[in-house]
PDB file of C-alpha atoms in Angstrom:
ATOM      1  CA  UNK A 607     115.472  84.194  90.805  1.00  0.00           C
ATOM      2  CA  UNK A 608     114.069  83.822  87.262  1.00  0.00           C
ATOM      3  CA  UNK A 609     110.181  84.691  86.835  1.00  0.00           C
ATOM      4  CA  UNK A 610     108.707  81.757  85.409  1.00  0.00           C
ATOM      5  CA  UNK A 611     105.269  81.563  83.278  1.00  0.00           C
ATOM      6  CA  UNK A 612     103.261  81.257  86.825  1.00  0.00           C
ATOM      7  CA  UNK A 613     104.676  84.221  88.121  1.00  0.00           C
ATOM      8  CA  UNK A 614     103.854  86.253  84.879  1.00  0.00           C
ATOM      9  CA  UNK A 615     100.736  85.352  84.651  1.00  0.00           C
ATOM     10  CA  UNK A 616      99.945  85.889  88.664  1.00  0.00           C
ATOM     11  CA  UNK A 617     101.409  89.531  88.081  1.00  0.00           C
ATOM     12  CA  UNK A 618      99.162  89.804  84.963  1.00  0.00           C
ATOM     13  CA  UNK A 619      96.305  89.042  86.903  1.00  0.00           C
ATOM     14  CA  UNK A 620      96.985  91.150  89.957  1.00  0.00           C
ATOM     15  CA  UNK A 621      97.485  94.316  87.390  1.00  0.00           C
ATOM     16  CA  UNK A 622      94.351  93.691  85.880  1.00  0.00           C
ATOM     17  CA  UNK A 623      92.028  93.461  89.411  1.00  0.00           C
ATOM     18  CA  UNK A 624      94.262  96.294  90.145  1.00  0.00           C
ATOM     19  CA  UNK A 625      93.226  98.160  87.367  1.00  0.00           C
ATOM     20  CA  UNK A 626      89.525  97.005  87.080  1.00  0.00           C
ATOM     21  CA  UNK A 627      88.800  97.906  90.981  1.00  0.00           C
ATOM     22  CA  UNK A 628      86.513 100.951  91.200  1.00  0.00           C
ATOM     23  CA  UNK A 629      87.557 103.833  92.650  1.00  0.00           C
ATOM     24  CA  UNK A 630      88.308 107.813  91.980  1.00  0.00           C
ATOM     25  CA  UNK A 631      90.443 107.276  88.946  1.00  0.00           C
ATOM     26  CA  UNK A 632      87.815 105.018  87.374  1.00  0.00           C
ATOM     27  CA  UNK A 633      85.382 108.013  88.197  1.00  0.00           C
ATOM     28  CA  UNK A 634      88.162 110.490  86.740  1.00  0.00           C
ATOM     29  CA  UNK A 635      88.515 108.799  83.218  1.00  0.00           C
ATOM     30  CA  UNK A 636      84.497 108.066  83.292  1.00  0.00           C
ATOM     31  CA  UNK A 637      83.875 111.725  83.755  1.00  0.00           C
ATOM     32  CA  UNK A 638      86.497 113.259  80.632  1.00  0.00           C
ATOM     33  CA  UNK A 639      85.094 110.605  78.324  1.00  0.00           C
ATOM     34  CA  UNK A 640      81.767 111.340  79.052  1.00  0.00           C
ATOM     35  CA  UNK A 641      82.029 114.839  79.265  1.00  0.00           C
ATOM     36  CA  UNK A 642      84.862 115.332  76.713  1.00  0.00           C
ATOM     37  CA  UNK A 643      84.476 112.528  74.207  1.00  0.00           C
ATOM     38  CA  UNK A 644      86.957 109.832  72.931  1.00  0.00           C
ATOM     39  CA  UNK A 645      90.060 111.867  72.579  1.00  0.00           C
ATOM     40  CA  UNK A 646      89.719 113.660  76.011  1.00  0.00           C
ATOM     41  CA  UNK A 647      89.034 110.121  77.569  1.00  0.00           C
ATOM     42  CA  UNK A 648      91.606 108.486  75.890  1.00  0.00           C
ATOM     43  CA  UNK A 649      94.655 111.643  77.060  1.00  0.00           C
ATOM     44  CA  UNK A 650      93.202 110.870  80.594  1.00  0.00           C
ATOM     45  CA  UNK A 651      93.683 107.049  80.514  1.00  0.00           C
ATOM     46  CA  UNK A 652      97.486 107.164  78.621  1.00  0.00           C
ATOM     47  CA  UNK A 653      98.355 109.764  81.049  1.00  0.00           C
ATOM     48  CA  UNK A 654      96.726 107.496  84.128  1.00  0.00           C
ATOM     49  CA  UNK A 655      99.031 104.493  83.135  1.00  0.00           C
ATOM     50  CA  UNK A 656     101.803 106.849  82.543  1.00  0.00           C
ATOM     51  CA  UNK A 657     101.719 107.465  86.396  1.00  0.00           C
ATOM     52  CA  UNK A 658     101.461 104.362  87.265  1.00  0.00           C
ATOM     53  CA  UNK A 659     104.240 102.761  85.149  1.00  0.00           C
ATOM     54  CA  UNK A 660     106.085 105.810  87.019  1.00  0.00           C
ATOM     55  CA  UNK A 661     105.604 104.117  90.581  1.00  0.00           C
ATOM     56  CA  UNK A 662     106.141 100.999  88.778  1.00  0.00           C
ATOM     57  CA  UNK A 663     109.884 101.937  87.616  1.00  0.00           C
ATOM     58  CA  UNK A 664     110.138 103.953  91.284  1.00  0.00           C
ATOM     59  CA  UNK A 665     109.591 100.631  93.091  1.00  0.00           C
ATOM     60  CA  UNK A 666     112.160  98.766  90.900  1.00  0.00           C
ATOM     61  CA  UNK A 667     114.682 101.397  91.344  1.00  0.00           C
ATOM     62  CA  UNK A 668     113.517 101.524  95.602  1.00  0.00           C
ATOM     63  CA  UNK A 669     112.579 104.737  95.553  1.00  0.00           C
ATOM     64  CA  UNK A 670     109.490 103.627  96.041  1.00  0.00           C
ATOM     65  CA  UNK A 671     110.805 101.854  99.580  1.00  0.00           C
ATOM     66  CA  UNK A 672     112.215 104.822 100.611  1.00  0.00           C
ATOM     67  CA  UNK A 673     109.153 106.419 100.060  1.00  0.00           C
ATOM     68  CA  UNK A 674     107.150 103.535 102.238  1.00  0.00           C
ATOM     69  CA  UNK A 675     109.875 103.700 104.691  1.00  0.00           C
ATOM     70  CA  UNK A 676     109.612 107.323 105.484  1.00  0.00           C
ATOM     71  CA  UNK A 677     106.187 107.893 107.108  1.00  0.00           C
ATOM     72  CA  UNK A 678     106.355 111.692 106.391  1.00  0.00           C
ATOM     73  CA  UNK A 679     106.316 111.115 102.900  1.00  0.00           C
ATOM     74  CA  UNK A 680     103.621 109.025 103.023  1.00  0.00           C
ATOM     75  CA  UNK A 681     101.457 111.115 105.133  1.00  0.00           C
ATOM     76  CA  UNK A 682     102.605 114.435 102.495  1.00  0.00           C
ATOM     77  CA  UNK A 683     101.356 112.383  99.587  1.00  0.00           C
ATOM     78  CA  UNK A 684      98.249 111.561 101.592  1.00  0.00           C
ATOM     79  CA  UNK A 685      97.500 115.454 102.067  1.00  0.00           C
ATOM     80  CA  UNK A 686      98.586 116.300  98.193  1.00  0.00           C
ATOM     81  CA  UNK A 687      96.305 113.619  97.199  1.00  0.00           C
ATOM     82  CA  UNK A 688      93.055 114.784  99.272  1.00  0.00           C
ATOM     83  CA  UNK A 689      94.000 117.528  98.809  1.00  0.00           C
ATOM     84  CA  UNK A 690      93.395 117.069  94.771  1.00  0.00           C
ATOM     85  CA  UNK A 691      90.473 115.034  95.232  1.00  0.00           C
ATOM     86  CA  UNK A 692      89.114 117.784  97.025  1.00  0.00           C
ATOM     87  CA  UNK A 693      89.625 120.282  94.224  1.00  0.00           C
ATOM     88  CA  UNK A 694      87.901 117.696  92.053  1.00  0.00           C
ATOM     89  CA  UNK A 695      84.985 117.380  94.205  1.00  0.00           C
ATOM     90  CA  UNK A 696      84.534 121.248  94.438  1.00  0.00           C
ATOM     91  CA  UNK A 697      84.364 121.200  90.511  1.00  0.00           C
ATOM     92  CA  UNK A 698      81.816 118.873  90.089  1.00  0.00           C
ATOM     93  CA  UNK A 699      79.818 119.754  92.568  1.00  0.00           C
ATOM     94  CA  UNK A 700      79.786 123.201  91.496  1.00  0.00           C
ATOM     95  CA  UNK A 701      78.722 121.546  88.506  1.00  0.00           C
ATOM     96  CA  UNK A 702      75.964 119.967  89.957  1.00  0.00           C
ATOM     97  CA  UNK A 703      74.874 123.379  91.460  1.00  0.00           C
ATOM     98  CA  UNK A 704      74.975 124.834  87.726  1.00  0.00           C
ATOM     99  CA  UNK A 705      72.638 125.046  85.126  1.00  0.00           C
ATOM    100  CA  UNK A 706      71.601 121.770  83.718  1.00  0.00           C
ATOM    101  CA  UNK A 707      72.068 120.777  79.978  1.00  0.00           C
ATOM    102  CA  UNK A 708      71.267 117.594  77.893  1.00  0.00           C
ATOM    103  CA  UNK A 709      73.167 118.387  74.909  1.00  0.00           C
ATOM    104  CA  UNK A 710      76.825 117.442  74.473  1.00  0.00           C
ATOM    105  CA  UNK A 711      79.708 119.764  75.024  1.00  0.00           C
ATOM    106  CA  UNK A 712      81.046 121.697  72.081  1.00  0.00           C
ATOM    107  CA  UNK A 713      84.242 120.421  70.305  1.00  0.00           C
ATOM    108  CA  UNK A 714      86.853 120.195  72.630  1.00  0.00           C
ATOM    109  CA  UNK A 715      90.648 122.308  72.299  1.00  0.00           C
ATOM    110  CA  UNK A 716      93.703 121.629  73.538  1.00  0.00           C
ATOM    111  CA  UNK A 717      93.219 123.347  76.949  1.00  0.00           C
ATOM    112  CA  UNK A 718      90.429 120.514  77.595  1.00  0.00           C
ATOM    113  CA  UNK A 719      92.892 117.987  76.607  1.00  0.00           C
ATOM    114  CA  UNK A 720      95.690 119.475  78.718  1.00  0.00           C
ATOM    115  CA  UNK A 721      93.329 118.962  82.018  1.00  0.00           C
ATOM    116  CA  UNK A 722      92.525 115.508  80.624  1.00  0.00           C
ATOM    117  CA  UNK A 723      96.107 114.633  80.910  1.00  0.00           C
ATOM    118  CA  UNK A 724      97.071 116.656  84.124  1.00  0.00           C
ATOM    119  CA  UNK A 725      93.534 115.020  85.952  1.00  0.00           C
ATOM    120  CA  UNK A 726      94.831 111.704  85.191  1.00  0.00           C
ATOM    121  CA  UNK A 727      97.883 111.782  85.920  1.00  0.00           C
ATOM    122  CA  UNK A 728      97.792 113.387  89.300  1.00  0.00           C
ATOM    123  CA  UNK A 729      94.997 111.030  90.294  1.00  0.00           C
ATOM    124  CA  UNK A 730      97.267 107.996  89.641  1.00  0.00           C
ATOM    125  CA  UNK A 731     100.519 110.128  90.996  1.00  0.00           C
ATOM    126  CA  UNK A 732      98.916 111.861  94.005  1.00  0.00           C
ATOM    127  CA  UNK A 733      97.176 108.137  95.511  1.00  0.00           C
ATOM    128  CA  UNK A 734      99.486 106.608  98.377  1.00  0.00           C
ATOM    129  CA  UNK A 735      98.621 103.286  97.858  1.00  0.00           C
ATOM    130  CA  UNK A 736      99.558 103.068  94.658  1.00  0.00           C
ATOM    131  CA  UNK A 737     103.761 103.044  96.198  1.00  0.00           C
ATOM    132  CA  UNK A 738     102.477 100.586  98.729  1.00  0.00           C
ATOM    133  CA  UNK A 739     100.790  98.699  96.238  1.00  0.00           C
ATOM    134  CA  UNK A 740     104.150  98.079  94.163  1.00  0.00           C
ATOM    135  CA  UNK A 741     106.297  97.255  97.210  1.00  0.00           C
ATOM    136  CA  UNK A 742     103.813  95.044  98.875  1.00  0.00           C
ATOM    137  CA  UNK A 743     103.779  93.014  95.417  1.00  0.00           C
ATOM    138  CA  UNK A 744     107.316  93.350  93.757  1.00  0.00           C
ATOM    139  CA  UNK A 745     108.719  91.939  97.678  1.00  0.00           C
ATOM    140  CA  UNK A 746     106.659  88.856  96.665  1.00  0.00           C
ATOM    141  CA  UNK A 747     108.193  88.343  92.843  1.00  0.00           C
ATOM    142  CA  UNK A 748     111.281  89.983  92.281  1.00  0.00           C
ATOM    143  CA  UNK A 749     114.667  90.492  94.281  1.00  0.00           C
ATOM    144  CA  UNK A 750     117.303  93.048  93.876  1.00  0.00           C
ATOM    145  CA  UNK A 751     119.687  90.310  91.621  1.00  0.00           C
ATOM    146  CA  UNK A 752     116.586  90.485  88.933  1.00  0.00           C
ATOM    147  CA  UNK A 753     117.938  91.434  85.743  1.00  0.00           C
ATOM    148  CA  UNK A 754     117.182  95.447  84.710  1.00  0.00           C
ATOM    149  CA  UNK A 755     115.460  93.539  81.581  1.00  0.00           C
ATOM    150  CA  UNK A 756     112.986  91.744  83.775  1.00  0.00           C
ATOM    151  CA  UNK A 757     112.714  95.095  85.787  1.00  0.00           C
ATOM    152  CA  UNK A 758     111.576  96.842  82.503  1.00  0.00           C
ATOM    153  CA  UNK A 759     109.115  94.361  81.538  1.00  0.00           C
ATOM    154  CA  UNK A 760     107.215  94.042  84.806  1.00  0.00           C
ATOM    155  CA  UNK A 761     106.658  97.967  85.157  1.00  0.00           C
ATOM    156  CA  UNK A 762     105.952  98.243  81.274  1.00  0.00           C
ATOM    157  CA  UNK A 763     103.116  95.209  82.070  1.00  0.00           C
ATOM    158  CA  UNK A 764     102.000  97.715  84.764  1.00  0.00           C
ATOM    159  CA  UNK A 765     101.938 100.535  83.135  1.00  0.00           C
ATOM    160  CA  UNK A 766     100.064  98.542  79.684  1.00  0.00           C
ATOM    161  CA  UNK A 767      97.647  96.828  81.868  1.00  0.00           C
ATOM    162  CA  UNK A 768      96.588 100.271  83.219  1.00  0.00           C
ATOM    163  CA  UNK A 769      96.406 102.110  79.914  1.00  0.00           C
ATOM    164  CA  UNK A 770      94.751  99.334  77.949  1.00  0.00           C
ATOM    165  CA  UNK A 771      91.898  98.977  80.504  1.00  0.00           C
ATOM    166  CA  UNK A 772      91.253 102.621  80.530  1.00  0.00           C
ATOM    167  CA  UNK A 773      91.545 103.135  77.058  1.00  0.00           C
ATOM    168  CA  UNK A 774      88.900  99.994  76.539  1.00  0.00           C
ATOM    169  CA  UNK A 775      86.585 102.207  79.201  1.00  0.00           C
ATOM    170  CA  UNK A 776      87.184 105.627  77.369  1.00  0.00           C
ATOM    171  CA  UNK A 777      86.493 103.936  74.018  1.00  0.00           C
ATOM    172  CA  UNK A 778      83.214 102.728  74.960  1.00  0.00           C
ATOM    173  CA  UNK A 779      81.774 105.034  77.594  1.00  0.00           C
ATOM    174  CA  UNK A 780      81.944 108.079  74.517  1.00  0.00           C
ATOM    175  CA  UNK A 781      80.190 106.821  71.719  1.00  0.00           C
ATOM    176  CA  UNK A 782      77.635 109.462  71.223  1.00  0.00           C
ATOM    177  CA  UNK A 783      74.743 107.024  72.663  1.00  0.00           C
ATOM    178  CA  UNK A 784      76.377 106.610  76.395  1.00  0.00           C
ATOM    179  CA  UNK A 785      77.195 110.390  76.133  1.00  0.00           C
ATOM    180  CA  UNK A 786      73.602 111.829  75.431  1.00  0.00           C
ATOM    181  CA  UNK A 787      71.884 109.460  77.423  1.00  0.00           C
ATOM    182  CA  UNK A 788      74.655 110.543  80.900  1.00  0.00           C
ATOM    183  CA  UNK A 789      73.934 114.171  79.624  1.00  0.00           C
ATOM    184  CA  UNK A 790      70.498 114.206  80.454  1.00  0.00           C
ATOM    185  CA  UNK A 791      71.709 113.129  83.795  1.00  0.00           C
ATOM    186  CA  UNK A 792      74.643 115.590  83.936  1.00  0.00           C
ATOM    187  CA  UNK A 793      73.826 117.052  87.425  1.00  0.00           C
ATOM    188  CA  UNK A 794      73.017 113.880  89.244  1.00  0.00           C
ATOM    189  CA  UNK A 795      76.282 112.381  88.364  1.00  0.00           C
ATOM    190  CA  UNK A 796      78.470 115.247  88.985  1.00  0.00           C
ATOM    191  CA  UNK A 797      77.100 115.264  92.467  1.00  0.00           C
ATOM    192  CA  UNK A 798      77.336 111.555  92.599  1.00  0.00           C
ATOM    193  CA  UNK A 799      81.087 112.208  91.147  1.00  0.00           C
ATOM    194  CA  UNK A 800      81.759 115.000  94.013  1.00  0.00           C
ATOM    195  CA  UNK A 801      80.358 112.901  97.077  1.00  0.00           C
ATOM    196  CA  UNK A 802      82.347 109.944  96.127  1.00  0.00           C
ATOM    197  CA  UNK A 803      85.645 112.080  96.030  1.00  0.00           C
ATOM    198  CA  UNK A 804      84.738 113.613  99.001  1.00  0.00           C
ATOM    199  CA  UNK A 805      84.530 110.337 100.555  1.00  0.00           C
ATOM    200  CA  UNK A 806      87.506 109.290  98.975  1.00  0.00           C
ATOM    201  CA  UNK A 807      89.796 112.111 100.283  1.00  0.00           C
ATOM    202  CA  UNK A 808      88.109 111.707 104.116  1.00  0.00           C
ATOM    203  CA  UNK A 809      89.432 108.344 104.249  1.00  0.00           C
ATOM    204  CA  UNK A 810      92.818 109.348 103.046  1.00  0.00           C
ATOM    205  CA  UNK A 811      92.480 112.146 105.876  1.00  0.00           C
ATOM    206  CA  UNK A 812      91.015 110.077 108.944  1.00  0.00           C
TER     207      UNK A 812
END
C-alpha cells in the first residue's frame, strides 16, 4: 500500500490536533518557558518531540503492539506516569505554598536546562496513550509491507509536528512581556499547574 497525498495530509492533520490538544505536557513546556525563558522552553519542547518520535519509531518497529498487547505494561507505564505527574504536582504546589515573587528568575545554568530536558521528555515518555495513540492510527495508514523509507518519514512527521508546535509555544510564551506579567501571578498558576496534574494522574489511576 503506497501513502498517497490524502493520506499525508490526514496524518499531518491528526499530528497537529494531536499536538495542539491541551493537556499536562502543554502545561509542562508552558511552565519552563515561563519560568526559565526561551532556551529552557525550547530544551523542554525538542526533548518532548524527541519522545514522541520515540513511540513513533516503537510503533513502526511493533514494539509499540507488544506494548498495547500486554496489559501489564500498560498498567506499569500508567503508575510510572502518575507517578511523575505526581512529583510534578508536589513541586509546584510547594511552589505555590512559597514565597511569592514578581521578578523573573535569575539566568538560568545547565542544571535548569538538564530538568528542562528530563521534564519533557518523561512527560511525553511516561503518558500511555501516547503507544495507543500510534497503534490506533498507524493500523489505519500503514501495513507491515510499507517500505522502512515511508516508516522513517511518518515518525520523523511525528516527531517534527510535535517539536515545531512546542517550539512556536516556547518562543512566544518567554518574551520578557508574557514572563513578567505570569510572574506577578506566579503562585496562582503553580497551584493551577499542581491541581491540573493532580487531576491528570487520578484519571490515569482510577
Amino acid at each position: 500500500m503506497i501513502l498517497q497525498w490524502s493520506d499525508w495530509l490526514a496524518l499531518a492533520g491528526i499530528f497537529i490536533l494531536g499536538a495542539m490538544s491541551p493537556g499536562p505536557s502543554l502545561a509542562v513546556i508552558i511552565k519552563h518557558s515561563l519560568y526559565g525563558g526561551r532556551t529552557q522552553g525550547m530544551i523542554a519542547a525538542l526533548s518532548h518531540g524527541l519522545g514522541i518520535g520515540l513511540y513513533a519509531a516503537l510503533s513502526m518497529l511493533g514494539i509499540a503492539s507488544i506494548m498495547v498487547a500486554a496489559p501489564w505494561l500498560i498498567t506499569l507505564l500508567q503508575l510510572a506516569g502518575a507517578g511523575f505527574l505526581l512529583y510534578l504536582a508536589f513541586m509546584s504546589l510547594r511552589s505555590a505554598l512559597g514565597k511569592s515573587s514578581a521578578s523573573l528568575p535569575v539566568e538560568q545554568t545547565s542544571s535548569h536546562h538538564a530538568l528542562a530536558w528530563r521534564e519533557g521528555f518523561l512527560i511525553a515518555f511516561l503518558n500511555p496513550k501516547v503507544p495507543l495513540f500510534f497503534v490506533a492510527l498507524f493500523s489505519q495508514f500503514l501495513s507491515p509491507e510499507q517500505s522502512p523509507l515511508t516508516k522513517v518519514l511518518v515518525a520523523g512527521m511525528a516527531m517534527g509536528i510535535d517539536t515545531v508546535w512546542y517550539l512556536l509555544v516556547a518562543f512566544i510564551l518567554s518574551n520578557p512581556q508574557s514572563r513578567h506579567f505570569f510572574m506577578k501571578m506566579r503562585q496562582g498558576v503553580d497551584l493551577i499547574f499542581g491541581l491540573l496534574l493532580v487531576f491528570v494522574a487520578s484519571r490515569l489511576l482510577f
